[in-house]
Short mmCIF file of C-alpha atoms in Angstrom, two decimals:
data_model
loop_
_atom_site.label_atom_id
_atom_site.label_comp_id
_atom_site.label_asym_id
_atom_site.label_seq_id
_atom_site.Cartn_x
_atom_site.Cartn_y
_atom_site.Cartn_z
CA MET A 293 -17.63 18.43 -14.66
CA LYS A 294 -14.01 17.44 -14.39
CA ARG A 295 -13.26 14.58 -12.02
CA ASN A 296 -12.78 15.89 -8.50
CA PHE A 297 -10.02 13.86 -6.90
CA GLY A 298 -10.52 15.64 -3.57
CA ARG A 299 -6.76 16.00 -3.11
CA PRO A 300 -3.76 17.61 -4.86
CA VAL A 301 -2.79 15.19 -7.67
CA GLN A 302 0.68 15.24 -9.24
CA ALA A 303 0.69 11.95 -11.16
CA VAL A 304 -1.92 9.91 -13.05
CA ALA A 305 -1.21 6.71 -15.01
CA LEU A 306 -3.80 4.89 -17.12
CA SER A 307 -3.85 1.10 -17.23
CA PRO A 308 -2.40 -0.31 -20.47
CA ASP A 309 -5.79 -2.06 -20.80
CA TYR A 310 -7.75 1.08 -19.96
CA LYS A 311 -10.09 0.65 -22.92
CA ASN A 312 -11.47 -2.49 -21.26
CA ASP A 313 -10.87 -2.14 -17.52
CA ARG A 314 -11.33 1.65 -17.02
CA THR A 315 -8.55 1.59 -14.43
CA PHE A 316 -6.01 4.25 -13.50
CA ILE A 317 -3.68 5.06 -10.61
CA SER A 318 -3.09 8.51 -9.15
CA GLY A 319 -1.01 10.10 -6.43
CA GLY A 320 0.08 13.46 -5.13
CA ARG A 321 0.76 15.63 -2.11
CA ALA A 322 -1.72 13.74 0.07
CA GLY A 323 0.76 10.87 0.05
CA GLU A 324 -1.72 8.24 -1.18
CA VAL A 325 -1.42 5.92 -4.18
CA VAL A 326 -5.03 5.43 -5.27
CA LEU A 327 -6.37 2.76 -7.64
CA THR A 328 -9.57 3.80 -9.43
CA THR A 329 -11.61 1.21 -11.34
CA GLY A 330 -14.88 1.20 -13.24
CA GLY A 331 -14.99 4.74 -14.62
CA ARG A 332 -17.84 5.26 -17.09
CA ILE A 333 -17.47 6.70 -20.57
CA GLY A 334 -18.46 10.36 -20.57
CA VAL A 335 -20.47 12.36 -23.08
CA SER A 336 -19.06 15.02 -25.37
CA SER A 337 -19.74 18.71 -24.77
CA ASN A 338 -19.75 21.73 -27.07
CA ALA A 339 -16.81 23.92 -26.10
CA THR A 340 -18.26 26.90 -27.98
CA THR A 341 -21.19 27.33 -25.58
CA MET A 342 -21.12 29.25 -22.30
CA GLY A 343 -18.31 28.05 -20.09
CA GLY A 344 -16.43 26.77 -23.11
CA ALA A 345 -13.14 26.05 -21.32
CA THR A 346 -14.89 24.01 -18.64
CA ALA A 347 -16.93 22.16 -21.24
CA ALA A 348 -13.80 21.36 -23.25
CA ALA A 349 -12.05 19.96 -20.18
CA SER A 350 -15.16 17.98 -19.28
CA SER A 351 -15.36 16.54 -22.78
CA TRP A 352 -11.70 15.51 -22.80
CA LEU A 353 -11.71 13.93 -19.34
CA GLY A 354 -15.18 12.51 -19.80
CA SER A 355 -14.16 10.70 -22.98
CA MET A 356 -11.70 8.72 -20.82
CA GLY A 357 -14.22 7.99 -18.09
CA LEU A 358 -12.78 10.55 -15.67
CA GLY A 359 -16.03 12.43 -15.12
CA ALA A 360 -17.30 13.34 -11.67
CA ASN A 361 -18.39 10.58 -9.27
CA THR A 362 -17.16 7.71 -11.44
CA GLY A 363 -15.34 4.57 -10.44
CA LYS A 364 -14.29 3.01 -7.16
CA ASP A 365 -11.21 4.23 -5.28
CA VAL A 366 -8.88 1.93 -3.32
CA VAL A 367 -5.79 3.23 -1.49
CA LEU A 368 -2.86 0.96 -2.36
CA HIS A 369 -0.28 2.78 -0.26
CA SER A 370 -0.02 5.84 1.97
CA GLY A 371 1.96 7.58 4.68
CA GLU A 372 5.35 8.20 3.06
CA GLY A 373 4.99 11.69 1.66
CA THR A 374 4.32 13.22 -1.73
CA ILE A 375 3.86 10.90 -4.73
CA SER A 376 5.76 12.50 -7.60
CA THR A 377 5.60 9.81 -10.31
CA VAL A 378 3.48 6.78 -11.24
CA ARG A 379 4.26 4.50 -14.21
CA TRP A 380 2.91 1.18 -15.54
CA SER A 381 5.48 -1.20 -17.05
CA LEU A 382 5.42 -1.90 -20.77
CA SER A 383 3.88 -5.35 -20.18
CA GLY A 384 1.33 -3.95 -17.74
CA LYS A 385 2.43 -6.44 -15.08
CA TYR A 386 4.04 -3.87 -12.78
CA VAL A 387 3.47 -0.36 -11.47
CA THR A 388 6.17 1.84 -10.00
CA TRP A 389 5.81 5.03 -8.02
CA VAL A 390 8.20 7.34 -6.17
CA ASN A 391 7.47 8.98 -2.83
CA GLU A 392 9.68 10.85 -0.38
CA GLU A 393 11.11 7.64 1.07
CA GLY A 394 12.09 5.89 -2.14
CA ILE A 395 11.03 3.86 -5.17
CA LYS A 396 8.24 1.29 -4.96
CA ILE A 397 7.36 -1.47 -7.44
CA MET A 398 4.09 -3.41 -7.26
CA ARG A 399 2.57 -6.34 -9.18
CA SER A 400 -0.60 -5.22 -10.98
CA ASN A 401 -3.72 -7.28 -11.65
CA LEU A 402 -2.94 -7.74 -15.35
CA HIS A 403 -1.78 -11.02 -16.93
CA LEU A 404 -2.29 -13.15 -13.82
CA ASP A 405 -3.49 -16.74 -14.04
CA SER A 406 -6.64 -17.66 -12.14
CA SER A 407 -4.44 -19.29 -9.49
CA GLN A 408 -2.44 -16.08 -9.03
CA THR A 409 -5.15 -13.48 -8.40
CA GLU A 410 -4.04 -13.12 -4.78
CA PHE A 411 -0.80 -11.56 -6.05
CA ALA A 412 -2.61 -8.56 -7.57
CA TRP A 413 -1.42 -5.24 -6.09
CA ARG A 414 1.29 -6.84 -3.98
CA ARG A 415 4.45 -4.79 -3.57
CA ILE A 416 7.60 -6.59 -4.70
CA SER A 417 10.26 -4.00 -3.92
CA HIS A 418 11.18 -0.84 -2.03
CA ILE A 419 14.40 0.94 -2.93
CA ASP A 420 15.55 3.58 -0.45
CA ARG A 421 16.38 7.10 -1.54
CA PRO A 422 20.05 8.06 -1.13
CA ASN A 423 21.08 8.97 2.39
CA ARG A 424 23.09 12.03 1.45
CA PRO A 425 23.15 15.70 2.54
CA GLY A 426 20.17 17.61 1.19
CA TRP A 427 17.88 14.65 0.51
CA GLU A 428 15.92 14.98 3.75
CA GLU A 429 14.88 18.51 2.83
CA MET A 430 14.59 18.09 -0.93
CA ALA A 431 13.01 14.64 -1.39
CA SER A 432 9.54 16.14 -1.66
CA VAL A 433 10.70 18.96 -3.95
CA TRP A 434 12.73 17.06 -6.53
CA LYS A 435 10.33 15.47 -9.00
CA ALA A 436 11.39 11.96 -9.93
CA ARG A 437 11.26 10.72 -13.53
CA ALA A 438 10.68 7.04 -14.23
CA GLU A 439 10.54 5.18 -17.54
CA TRP A 440 10.12 1.50 -18.36
CA ILE A 441 12.13 0.67 -21.46
CA ASP A 442 12.92 -2.25 -23.75
CA GLN A 443 16.12 -3.90 -22.64
CA SER A 444 17.25 -3.95 -26.27
CA ALA A 445 17.01 -0.16 -26.32
CA LEU A 446 19.64 0.20 -23.60
CA ASP A 447 23.33 0.23 -24.30
CA ASN A 448 25.30 -2.64 -22.88
CA ASP A 449 25.42 -2.47 -19.08
CA GLU A 450 29.19 -2.09 -19.34
CA ASN A 451 28.59 1.49 -20.47
CA PHE A 452 27.13 2.34 -17.05
CA LYS A 453 29.80 3.17 -14.48
CA PRO A 454 28.55 3.71 -10.90
CA GLU A 455 30.22 6.81 -9.47
CA ASP A 456 29.76 5.72 -5.87
CA THR A 457 30.85 2.12 -5.31
CA THR A 458 29.21 2.12 -1.87
CA GLN A 459 25.84 2.22 -3.63
CA GLN A 460 26.47 -0.93 -5.67
CA ARG A 461 24.37 -3.95 -4.68
CA ASP A 462 24.97 -7.65 -5.14
CA HIS A 463 22.70 -9.19 -7.73
CA THR A 464 22.31 -12.52 -9.43
CA VAL A 465 23.66 -12.79 -12.96
CA THR A 466 20.82 -12.91 -15.47
CA SER A 467 20.79 -15.84 -17.85
CA PRO A 468 20.29 -14.96 -21.54
CA ALA A 469 16.94 -16.81 -21.62
CA GLU A 470 15.51 -15.13 -18.52
CA SER A 471 12.90 -12.47 -19.16
CA CYS A 472 13.38 -9.07 -17.57
CA GLU A 473 11.72 -5.67 -17.56
CA LYS A 474 13.99 -2.68 -17.09
CA LEU A 475 13.14 0.53 -15.22
CA VAL A 476 15.21 3.73 -15.24
CA VAL A 477 14.56 6.32 -12.50
CA GLY A 478 16.13 9.77 -12.28
CA TRP A 479 15.65 11.65 -9.02
CA GLY A 480 17.67 14.58 -7.73
CA GLY A 481 21.30 13.86 -8.58
CA SER A 482 20.86 10.08 -8.82
CA VAL A 483 19.88 7.61 -11.52
CA TRP A 484 18.84 3.99 -10.93
CA VAL A 485 18.69 1.19 -13.48
CA ILE A 486 16.42 -1.50 -12.04
CA ASP A 487 15.80 -5.00 -13.41
CA VAL A 488 12.43 -6.62 -12.70
CA PHE A 489 12.27 -10.39 -13.13
CA PRO A 490 8.70 -11.73 -13.46
CA ASP A 491 9.71 -15.36 -12.83
CA ARG A 492 11.59 -14.80 -9.58
CA ALA A 493 10.37 -14.62 -6.01
CA SER A 494 10.83 -11.35 -4.13
CA LYS A 495 12.44 -11.30 -0.70
CA SER A 496 9.04 -10.72 0.95
CA SER A 497 6.99 -13.22 -1.11
CA LYS A 498 7.91 -16.39 0.85
CA GLY A 499 8.89 -18.22 -2.29
CA GLU A 500 5.90 -17.17 -4.38
CA ARG A 501 7.09 -16.22 -7.88
CA PHE A 502 5.29 -13.08 -8.98
CA GLY A 503 8.26 -10.79 -9.46
CA SER A 504 11.54 -9.59 -8.03
CA ALA A 505 13.38 -6.29 -8.52
CA GLU A 506 17.10 -5.63 -8.27
CA VAL A 507 19.17 -2.48 -8.74
CA SER A 508 21.72 -3.25 -11.46
CA THR A 509 23.30 0.22 -11.56
CA MET A 510 23.14 3.40 -9.50
#
């Protein structure tokens, strides 16, 4: 059987270390971001037998450990409307998702020292959706697109010109030696370029350095 999520799912993102940790995150119209861990490896099925389409789907999902009744589910976040997008960062350290209220970024459980395990699945940032006409009605309809990219793949930030200066935010100048992961989100008529600094403390972390996110361009 295919995995029954028990809810309408619009986004699924596999852990970068899925081969070892059998972990993935899903979300959808139920408004919950769900972490699933411990899925077993499925068995292959012959798609030419009776119920071939179902068997083919079962084989494909089962090969990734997404068969029925596998893994443990934990709700990481809920209550803010439809989840349209979930993405792991290139390093695997962060997960972003978009719901009707805005963009969320969370520290994952990957690449943490033994002294930092308490930081796993802690949210480091919430970025509000634009407060413009039409967004209240359309936030759940417009499907957001989010991509983590290599900073070297982006053009120089000088090429990005914010159209609405009221949306610009103050941010600390990044030193050349400081590491940074870059996230680009397109949603409705807006695009965000977000810098995530793994060695900085977020505003809500009380000085603990497990990541901070800042909007560099909107």
